[in-house]
JSON list of C-alpha atoms in Angstrom, two decimals:
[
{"chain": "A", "resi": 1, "resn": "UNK", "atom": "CA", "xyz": [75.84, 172.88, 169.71]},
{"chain": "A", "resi": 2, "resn": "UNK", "atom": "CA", "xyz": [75.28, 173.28, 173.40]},
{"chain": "A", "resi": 3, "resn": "UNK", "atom": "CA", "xyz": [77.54, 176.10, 173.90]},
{"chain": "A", "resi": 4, "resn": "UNK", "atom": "CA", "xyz": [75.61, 178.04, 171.12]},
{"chain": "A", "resi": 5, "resn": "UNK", "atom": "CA", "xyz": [72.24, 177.30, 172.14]},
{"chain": "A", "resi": 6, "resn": "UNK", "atom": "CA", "xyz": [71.44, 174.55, 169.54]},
{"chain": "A", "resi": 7, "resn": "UNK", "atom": "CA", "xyz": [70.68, 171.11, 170.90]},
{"chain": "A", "resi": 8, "resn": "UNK", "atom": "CA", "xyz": [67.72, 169.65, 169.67]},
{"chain": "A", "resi": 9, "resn": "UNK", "atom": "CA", "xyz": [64.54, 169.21, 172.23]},
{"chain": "A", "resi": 10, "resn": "UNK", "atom": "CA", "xyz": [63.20, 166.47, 170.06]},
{"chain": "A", "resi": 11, "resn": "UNK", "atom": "CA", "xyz": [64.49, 163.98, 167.45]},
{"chain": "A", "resi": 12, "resn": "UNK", "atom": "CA", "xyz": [64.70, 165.54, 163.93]},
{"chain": "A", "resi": 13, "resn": "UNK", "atom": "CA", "xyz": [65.76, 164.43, 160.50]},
{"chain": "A", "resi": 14, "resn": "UNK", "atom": "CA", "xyz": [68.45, 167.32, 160.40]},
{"chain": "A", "resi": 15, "resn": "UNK", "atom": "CA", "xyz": [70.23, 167.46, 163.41]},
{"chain": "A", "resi": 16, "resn": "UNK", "atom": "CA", "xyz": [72.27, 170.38, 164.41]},
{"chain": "A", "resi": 17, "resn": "UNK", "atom": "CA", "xyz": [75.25, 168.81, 164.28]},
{"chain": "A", "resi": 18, "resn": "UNK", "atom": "CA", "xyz": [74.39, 166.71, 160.77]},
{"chain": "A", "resi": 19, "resn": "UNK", "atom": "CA", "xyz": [73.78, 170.52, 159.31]},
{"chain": "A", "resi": 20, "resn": "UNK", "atom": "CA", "xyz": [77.44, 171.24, 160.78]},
{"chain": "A", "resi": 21, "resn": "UNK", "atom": "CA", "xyz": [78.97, 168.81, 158.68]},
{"chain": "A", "resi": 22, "resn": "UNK", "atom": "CA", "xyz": [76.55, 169.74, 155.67]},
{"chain": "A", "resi": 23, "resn": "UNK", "atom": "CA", "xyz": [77.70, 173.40, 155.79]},
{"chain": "A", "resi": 24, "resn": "UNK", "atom": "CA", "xyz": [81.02, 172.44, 155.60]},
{"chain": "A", "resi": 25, "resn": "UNK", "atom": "CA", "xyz": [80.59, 169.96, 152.60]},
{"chain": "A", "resi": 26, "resn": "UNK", "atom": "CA", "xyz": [79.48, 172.73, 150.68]},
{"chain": "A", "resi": 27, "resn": "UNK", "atom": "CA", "xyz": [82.11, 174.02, 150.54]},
{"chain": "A", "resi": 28, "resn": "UNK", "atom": "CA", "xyz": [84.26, 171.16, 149.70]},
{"chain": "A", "resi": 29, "resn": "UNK", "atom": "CA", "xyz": [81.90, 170.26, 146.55]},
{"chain": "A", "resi": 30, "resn": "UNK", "atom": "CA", "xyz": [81.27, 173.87, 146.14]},
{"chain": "A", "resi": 31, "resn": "UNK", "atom": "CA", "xyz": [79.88, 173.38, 142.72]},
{"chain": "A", "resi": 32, "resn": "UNK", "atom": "CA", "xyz": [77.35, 170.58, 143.48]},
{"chain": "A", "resi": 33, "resn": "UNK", "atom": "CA", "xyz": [73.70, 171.68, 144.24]},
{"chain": "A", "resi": 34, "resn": "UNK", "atom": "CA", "xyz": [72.36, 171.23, 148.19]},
{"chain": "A", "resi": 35, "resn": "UNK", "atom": "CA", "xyz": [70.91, 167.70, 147.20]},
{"chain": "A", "resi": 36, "resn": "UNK", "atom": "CA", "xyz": [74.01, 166.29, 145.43]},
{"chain": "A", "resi": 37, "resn": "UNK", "atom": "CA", "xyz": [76.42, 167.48, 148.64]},
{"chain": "A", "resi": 38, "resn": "UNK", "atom": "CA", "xyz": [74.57, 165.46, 150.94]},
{"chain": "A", "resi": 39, "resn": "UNK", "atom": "CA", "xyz": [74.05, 162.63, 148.83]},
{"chain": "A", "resi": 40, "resn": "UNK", "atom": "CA", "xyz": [78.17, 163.28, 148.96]},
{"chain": "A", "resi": 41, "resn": "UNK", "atom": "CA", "xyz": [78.65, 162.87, 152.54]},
{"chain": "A", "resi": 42, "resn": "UNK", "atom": "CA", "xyz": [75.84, 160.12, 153.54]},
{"chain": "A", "resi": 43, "resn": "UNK", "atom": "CA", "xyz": [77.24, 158.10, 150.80]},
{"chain": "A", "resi": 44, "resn": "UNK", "atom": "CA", "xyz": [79.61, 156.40, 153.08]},
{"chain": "A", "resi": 45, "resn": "UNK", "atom": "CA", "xyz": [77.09, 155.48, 155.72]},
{"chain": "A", "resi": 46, "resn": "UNK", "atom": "CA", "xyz": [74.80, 154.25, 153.32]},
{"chain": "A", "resi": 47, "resn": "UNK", "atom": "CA", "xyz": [77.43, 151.53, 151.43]},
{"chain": "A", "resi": 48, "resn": "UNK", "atom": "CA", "xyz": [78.16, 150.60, 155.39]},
{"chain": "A", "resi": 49, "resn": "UNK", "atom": "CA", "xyz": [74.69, 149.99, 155.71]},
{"chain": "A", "resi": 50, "resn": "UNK", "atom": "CA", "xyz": [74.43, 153.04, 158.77]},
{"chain": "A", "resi": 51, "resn": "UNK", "atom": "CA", "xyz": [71.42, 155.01, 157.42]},
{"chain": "A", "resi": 52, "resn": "UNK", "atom": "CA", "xyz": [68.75, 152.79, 158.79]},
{"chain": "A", "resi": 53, "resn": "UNK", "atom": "CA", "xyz": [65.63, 154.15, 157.44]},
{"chain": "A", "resi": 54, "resn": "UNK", "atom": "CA", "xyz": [66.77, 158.05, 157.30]},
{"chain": "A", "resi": 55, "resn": "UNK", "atom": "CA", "xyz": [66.44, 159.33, 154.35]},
{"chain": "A", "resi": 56, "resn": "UNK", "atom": "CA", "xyz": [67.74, 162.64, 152.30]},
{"chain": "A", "resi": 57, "resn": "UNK", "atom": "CA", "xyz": [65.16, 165.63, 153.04]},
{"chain": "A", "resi": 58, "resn": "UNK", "atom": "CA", "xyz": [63.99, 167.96, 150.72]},
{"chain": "A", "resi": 59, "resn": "UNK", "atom": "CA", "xyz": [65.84, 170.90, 149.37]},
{"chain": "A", "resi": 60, "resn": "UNK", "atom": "CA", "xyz": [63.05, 173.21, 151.22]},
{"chain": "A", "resi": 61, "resn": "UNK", "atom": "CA", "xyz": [64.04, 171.29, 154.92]},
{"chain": "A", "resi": 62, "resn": "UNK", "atom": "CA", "xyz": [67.72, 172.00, 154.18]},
{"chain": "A", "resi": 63, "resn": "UNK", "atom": "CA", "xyz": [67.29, 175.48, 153.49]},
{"chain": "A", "resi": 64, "resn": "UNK", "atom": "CA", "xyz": [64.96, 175.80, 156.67]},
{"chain": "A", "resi": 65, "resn": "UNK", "atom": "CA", "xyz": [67.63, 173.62, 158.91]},
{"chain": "A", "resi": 66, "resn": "UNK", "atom": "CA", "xyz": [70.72, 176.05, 157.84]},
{"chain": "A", "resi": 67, "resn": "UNK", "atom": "CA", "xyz": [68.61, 179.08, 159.15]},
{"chain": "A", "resi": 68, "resn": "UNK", "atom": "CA", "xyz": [67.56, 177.15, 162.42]},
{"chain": "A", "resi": 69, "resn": "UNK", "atom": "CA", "xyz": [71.60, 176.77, 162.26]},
{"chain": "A", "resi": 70, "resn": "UNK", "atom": "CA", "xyz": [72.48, 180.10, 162.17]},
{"chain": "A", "resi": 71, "resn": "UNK", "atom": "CA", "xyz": [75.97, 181.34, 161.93]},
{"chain": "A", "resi": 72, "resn": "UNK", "atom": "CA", "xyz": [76.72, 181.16, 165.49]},
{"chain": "A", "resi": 73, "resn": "UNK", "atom": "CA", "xyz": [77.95, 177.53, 165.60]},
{"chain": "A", "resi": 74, "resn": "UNK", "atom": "CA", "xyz": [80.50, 178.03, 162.47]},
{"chain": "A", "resi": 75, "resn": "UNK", "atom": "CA", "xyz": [81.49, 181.02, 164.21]},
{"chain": "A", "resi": 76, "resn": "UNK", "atom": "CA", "xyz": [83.06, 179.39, 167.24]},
{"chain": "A", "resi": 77, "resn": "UNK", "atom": "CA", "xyz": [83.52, 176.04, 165.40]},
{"chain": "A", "resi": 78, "resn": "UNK", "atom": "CA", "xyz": [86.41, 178.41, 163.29]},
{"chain": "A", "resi": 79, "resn": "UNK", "atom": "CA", "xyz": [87.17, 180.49, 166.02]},
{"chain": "A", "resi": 80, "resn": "UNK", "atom": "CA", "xyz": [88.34, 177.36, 167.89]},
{"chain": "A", "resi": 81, "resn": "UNK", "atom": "CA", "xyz": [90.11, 175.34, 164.99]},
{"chain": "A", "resi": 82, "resn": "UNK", "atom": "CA", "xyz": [91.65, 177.80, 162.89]},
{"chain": "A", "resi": 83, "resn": "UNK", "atom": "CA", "xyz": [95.32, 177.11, 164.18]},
{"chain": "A", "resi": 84, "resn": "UNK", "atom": "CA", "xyz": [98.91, 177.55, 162.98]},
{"chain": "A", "resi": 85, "resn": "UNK", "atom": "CA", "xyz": [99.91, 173.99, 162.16]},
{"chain": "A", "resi": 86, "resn": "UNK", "atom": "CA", "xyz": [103.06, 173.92, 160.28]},
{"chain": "A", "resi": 87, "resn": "UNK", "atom": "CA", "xyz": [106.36, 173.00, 162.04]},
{"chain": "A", "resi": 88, "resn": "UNK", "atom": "CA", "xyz": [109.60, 173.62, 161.38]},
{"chain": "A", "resi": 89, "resn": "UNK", "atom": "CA", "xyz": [109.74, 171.07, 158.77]},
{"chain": "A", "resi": 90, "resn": "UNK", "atom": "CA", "xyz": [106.86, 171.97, 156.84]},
{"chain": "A", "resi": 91, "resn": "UNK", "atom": "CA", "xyz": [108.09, 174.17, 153.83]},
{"chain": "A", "resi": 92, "resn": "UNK", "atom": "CA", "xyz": [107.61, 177.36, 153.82]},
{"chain": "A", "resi": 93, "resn": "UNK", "atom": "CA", "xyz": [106.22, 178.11, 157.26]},
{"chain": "A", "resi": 94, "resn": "UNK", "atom": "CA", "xyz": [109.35, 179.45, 158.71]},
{"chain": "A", "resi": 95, "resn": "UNK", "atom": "CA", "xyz": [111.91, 181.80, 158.22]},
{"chain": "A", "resi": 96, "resn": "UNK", "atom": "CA", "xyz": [114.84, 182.29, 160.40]},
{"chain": "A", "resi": 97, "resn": "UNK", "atom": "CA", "xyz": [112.96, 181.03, 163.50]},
{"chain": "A", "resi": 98, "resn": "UNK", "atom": "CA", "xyz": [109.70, 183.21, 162.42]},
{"chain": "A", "resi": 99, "resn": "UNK", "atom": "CA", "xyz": [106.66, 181.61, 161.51]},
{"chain": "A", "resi": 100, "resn": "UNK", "atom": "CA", "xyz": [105.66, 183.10, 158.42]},
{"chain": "A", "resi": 101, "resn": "UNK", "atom": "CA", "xyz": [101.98, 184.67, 158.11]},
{"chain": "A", "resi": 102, "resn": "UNK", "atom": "CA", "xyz": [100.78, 186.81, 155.21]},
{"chain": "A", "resi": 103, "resn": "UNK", "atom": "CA", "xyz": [97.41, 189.58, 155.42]},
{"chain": "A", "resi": 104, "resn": "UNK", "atom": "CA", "xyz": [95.35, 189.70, 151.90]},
{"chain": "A", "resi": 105, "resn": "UNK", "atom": "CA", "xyz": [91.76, 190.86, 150.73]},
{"chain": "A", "resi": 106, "resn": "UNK", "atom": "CA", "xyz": [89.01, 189.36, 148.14]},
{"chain": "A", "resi": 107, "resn": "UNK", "atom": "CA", "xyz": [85.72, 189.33, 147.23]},
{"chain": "A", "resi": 108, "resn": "UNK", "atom": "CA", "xyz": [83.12, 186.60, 145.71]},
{"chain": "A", "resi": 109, "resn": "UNK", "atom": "CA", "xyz": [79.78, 187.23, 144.56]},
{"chain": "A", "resi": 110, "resn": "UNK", "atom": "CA", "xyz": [76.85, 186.03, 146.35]},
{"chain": "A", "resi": 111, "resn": "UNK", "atom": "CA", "xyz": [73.05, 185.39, 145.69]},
{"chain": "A", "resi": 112, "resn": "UNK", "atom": "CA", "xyz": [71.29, 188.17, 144.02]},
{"chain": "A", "resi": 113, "resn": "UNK", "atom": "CA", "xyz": [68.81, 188.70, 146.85]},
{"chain": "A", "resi": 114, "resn": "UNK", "atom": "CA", "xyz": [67.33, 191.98, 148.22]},
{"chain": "A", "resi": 115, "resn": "UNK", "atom": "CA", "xyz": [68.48, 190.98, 151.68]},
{"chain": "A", "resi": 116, "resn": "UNK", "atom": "CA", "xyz": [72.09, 189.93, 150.19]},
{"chain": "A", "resi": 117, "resn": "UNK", "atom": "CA", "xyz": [71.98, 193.45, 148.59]},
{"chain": "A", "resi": 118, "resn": "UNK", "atom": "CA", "xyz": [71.11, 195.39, 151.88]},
{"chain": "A", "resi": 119, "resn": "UNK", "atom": "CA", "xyz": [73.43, 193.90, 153.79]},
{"chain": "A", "resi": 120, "resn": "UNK", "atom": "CA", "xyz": [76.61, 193.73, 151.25]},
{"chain": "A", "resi": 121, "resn": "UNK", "atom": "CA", "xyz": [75.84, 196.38, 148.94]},
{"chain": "A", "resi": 122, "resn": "UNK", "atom": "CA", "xyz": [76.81, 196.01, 145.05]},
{"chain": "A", "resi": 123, "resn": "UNK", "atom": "CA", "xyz": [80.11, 196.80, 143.15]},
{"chain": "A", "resi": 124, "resn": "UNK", "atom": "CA", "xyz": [80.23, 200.19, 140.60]},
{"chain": "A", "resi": 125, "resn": "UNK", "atom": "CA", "xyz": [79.92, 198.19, 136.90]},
{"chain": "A", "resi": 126, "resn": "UNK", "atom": "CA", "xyz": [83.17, 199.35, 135.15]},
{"chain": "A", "resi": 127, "resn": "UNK", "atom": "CA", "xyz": [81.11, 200.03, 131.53]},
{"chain": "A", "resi": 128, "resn": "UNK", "atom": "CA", "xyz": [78.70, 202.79, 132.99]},
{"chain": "A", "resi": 129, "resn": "UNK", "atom": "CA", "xyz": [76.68, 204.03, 135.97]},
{"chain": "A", "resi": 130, "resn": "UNK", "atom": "CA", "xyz": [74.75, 200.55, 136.89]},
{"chain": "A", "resi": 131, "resn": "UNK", "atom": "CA", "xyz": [75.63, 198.38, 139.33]},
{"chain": "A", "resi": 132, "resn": "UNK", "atom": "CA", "xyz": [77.60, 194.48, 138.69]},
{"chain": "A", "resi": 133, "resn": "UNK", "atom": "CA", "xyz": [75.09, 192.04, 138.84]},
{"chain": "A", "resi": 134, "resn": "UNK", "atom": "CA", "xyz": [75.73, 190.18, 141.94]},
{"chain": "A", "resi": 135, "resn": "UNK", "atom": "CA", "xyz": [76.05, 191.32, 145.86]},
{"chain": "A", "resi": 136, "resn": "UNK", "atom": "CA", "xyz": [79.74, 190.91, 146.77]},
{"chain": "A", "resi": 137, "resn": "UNK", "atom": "CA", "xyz": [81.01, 190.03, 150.18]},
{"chain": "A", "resi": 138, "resn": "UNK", "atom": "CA", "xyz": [84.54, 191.24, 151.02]},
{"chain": "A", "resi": 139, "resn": "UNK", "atom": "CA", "xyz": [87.25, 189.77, 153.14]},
{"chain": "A", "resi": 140, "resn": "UNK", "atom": "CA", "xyz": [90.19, 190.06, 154.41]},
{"chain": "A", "resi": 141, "resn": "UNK", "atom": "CA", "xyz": [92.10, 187.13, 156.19]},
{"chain": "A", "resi": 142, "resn": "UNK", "atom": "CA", "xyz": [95.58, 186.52, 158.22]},
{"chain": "A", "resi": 143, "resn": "UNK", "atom": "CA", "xyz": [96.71, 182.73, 156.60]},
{"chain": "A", "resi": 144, "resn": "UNK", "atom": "CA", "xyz": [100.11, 180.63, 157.64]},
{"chain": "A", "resi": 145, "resn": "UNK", "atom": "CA", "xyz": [101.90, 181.24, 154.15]},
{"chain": "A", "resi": 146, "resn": "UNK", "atom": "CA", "xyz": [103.16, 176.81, 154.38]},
{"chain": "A", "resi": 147, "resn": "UNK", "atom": "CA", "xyz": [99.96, 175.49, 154.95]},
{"chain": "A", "resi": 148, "resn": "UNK", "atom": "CA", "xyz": [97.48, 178.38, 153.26]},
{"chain": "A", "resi": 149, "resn": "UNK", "atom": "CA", "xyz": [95.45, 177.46, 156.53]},
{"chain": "A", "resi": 150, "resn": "UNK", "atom": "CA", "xyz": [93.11, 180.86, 157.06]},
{"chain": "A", "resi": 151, "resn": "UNK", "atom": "CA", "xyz": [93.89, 182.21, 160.96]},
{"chain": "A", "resi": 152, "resn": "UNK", "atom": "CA", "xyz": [91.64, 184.74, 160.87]},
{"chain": "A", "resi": 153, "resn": "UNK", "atom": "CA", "xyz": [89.29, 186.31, 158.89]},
{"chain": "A", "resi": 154, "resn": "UNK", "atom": "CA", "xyz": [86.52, 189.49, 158.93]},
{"chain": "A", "resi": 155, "resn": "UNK", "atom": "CA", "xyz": [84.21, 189.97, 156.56]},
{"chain": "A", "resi": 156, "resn": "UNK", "atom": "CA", "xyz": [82.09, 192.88, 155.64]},
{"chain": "A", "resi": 157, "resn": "UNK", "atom": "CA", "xyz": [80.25, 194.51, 152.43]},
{"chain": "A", "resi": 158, "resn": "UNK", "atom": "CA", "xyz": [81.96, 195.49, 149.17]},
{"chain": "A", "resi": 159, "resn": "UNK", "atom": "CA", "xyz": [82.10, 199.34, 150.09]},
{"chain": "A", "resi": 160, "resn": "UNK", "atom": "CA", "xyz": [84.14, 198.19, 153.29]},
{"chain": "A", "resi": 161, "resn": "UNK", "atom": "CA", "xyz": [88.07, 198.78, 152.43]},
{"chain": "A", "resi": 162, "resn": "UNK", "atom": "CA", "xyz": [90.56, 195.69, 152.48]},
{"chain": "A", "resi": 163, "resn": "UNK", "atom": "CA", "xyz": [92.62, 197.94, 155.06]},
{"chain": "A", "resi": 164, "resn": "UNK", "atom": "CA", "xyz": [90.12, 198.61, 157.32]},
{"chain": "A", "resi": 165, "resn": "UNK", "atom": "CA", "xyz": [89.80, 194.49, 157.62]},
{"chain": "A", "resi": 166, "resn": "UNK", "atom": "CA", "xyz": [93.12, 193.61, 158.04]},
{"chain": "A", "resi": 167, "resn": "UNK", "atom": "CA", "xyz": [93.05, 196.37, 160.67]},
{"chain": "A", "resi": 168, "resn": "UNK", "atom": "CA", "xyz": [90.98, 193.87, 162.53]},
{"chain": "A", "resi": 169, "resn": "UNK", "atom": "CA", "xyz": [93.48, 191.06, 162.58]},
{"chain": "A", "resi": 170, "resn": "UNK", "atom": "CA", "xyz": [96.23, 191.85, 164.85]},
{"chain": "A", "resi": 171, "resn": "UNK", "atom": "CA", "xyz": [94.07, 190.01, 167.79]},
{"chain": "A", "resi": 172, "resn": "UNK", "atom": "CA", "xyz": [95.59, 186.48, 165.72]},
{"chain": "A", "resi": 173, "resn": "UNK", "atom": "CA", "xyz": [99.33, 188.09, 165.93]},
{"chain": "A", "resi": 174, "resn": "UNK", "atom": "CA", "xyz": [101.80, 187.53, 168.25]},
{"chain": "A", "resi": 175, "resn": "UNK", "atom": "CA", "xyz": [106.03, 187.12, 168.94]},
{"chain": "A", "resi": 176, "resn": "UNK", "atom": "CA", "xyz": [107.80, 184.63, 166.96]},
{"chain": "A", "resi": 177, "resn": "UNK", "atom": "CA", "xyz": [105.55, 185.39, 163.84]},
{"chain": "A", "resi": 178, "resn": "UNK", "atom": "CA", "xyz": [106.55, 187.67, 160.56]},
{"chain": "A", "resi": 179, "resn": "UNK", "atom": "CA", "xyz": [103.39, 189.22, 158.80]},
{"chain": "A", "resi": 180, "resn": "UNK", "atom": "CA", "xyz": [103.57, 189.61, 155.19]},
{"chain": "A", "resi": 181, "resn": "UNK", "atom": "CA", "xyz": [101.53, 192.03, 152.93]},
{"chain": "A", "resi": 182, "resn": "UNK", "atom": "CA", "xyz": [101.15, 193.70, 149.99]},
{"chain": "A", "resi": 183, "resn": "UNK", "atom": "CA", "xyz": [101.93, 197.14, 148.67]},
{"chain": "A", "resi": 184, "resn": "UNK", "atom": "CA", "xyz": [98.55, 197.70, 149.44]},
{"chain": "A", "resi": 185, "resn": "UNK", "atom": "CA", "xyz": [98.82, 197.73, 152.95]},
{"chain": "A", "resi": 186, "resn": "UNK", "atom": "CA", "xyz": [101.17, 200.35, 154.35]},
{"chain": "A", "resi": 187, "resn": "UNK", "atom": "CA", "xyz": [101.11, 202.99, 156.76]},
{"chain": "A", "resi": 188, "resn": "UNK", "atom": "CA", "xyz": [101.88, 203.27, 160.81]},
{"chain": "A", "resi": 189, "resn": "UNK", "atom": "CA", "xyz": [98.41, 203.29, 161.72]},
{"chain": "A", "resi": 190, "resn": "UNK", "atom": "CA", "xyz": [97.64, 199.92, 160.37]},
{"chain": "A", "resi": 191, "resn": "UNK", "atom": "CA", "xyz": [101.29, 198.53, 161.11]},
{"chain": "A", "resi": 192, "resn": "UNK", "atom": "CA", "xyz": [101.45, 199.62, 164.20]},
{"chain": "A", "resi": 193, "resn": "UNK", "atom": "CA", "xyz": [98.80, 197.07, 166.17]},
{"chain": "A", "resi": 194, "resn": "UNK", "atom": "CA", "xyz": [100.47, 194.61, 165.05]},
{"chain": "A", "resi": 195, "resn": "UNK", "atom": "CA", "xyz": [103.63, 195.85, 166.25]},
{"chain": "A", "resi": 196, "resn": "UNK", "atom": "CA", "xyz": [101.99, 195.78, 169.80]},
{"chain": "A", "resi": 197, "resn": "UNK", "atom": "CA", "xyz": [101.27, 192.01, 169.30]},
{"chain": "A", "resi": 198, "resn": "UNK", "atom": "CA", "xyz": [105.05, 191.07, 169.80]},
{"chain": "A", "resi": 199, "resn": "UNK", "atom": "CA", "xyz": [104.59, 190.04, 165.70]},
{"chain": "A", "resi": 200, "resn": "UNK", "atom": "CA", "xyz": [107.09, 192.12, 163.18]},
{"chain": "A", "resi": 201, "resn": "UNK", "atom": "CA", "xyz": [106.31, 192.56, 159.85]},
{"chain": "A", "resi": 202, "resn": "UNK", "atom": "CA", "xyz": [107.48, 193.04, 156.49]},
{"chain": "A", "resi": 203, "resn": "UNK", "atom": "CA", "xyz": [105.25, 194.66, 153.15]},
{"chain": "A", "resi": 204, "resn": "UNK", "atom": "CA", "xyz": [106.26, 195.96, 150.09]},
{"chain": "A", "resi": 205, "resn": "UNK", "atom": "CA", "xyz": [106.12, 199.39, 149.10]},
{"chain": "A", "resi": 206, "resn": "UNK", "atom": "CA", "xyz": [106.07, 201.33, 145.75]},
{"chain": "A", "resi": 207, "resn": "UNK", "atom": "CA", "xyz": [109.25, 202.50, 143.94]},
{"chain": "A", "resi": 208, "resn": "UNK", "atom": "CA", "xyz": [108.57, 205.72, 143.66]},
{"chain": "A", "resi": 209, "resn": "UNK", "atom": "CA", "xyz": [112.35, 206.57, 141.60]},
{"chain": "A", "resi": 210, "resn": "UNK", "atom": "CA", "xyz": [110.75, 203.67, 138.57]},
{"chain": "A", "resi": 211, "resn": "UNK", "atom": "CA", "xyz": [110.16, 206.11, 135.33]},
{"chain": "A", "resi": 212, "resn": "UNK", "atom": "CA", "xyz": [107.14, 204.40, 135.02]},
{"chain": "A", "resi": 213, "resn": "UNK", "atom": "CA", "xyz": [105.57, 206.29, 138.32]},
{"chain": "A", "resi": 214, "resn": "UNK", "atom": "CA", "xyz": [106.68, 209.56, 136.87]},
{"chain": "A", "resi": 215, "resn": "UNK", "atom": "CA", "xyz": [104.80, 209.25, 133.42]},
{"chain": "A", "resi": 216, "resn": "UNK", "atom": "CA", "xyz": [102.72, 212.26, 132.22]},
{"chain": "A", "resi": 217, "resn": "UNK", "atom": "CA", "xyz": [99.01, 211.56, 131.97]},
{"chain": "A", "resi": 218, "resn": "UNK", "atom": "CA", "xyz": [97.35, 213.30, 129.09]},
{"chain": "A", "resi": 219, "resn": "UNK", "atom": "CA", "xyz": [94.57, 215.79, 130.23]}
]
């Protein structure tokens, strides 16, 4: 919190650091409304009889504590934690002395807001000319293929590709690490940075000879 700006001058119900631990309960109980996720992670404190007389705030003072927040603090909180941690016992993790990383893409939906909108854009809608009805973010993240633990990650609107992303993530590669990807993601201008890391790589790649990619197309 001090690094990033956000220690507290005076004594507040929602602490910087409580709203820490808060953001990252939502997404464990991802389903649960802001209300029910803290009720989630006081719960222990209050059996132990810790609380004192603190009580849970209003949805309205959550809301207004995130954005006091920021994203600054999850930024480097990530940035510092998000470390290989399989060995060469955990299954999966290595192969032939490499540890084994893999580069994919997704998207999720997020509130249908004007300022979610601007910022992410919206998706074509498949059935016509109108847009889908949510904002999507898009992202594209380097994970350790054992453990699923996410390395790295950028994020950017819908209209940004997955390949430009992954583009991004060489600065997480290095030597003694095999990158995996998709048929998706090929070409020497992507493979090539991370080449320059000291990582190799390995992707799959269309067979072009299959029938099935030489089909006619009616006009």
């Amino acid at each position: 919190m001090a690094a990033c700006g956000r220690a507290e001058q005076r004594r507040r119900l929602l602490p910087a650091r409580l709203v820490v631990y808060f953001v990252l309960a939502l997404a464990l109980f991802s389903p649960a409304p802001y209300l029910e996720v803290m009720r989630h992670l006081v719960e222990g404190l209050r059996g132990q009889g810790l609380l004192g007389e603190w009580h849970i705030p209003a949805k309205s003072s959550l809301f207004r504590a995130r954005q006091r927040l920021g994203s600054e603090p999850l930024r480097v909180l990530f940035a510092t934690t998000a470390k290989p941690m399989g060995t060469e016992a955990t299954p999966g993790c290595f192969w032939r002395g490499l540890r084994l990383l893999a580069v994919d893409g997704t998207c999720w939906d997020v509130a249908d807001s004007a300022a979610n909108e601007a910022a992410f854009g919206r998706p074509g809608n498949s059935r016509g000319t109108d847009k889908s009805s949510f904002p999507q973010v898009r992202m594209a993240c380097l994970i350790e293929v054992g453990t699923h633990l996410v390395l790295d990650a950028e994020l950017a609107g819908c209209r940004t590709g997955e390949v430009t992303l992954v583009g991004r993530l060489p600065r997480s590669c290095g030597p003694g690490e095999l990158v995996l990807a998709d048929r998706e993601f090929l070409g020497v201008p992507l493979w090539r940075p991370f080449a320059d890391s000291g990582a190799d790589a390995a992707g799959r790649v269309l067979d072009l000879s299959h029938p099935r990619r030489h089909r006619s197309r009616a006009p």
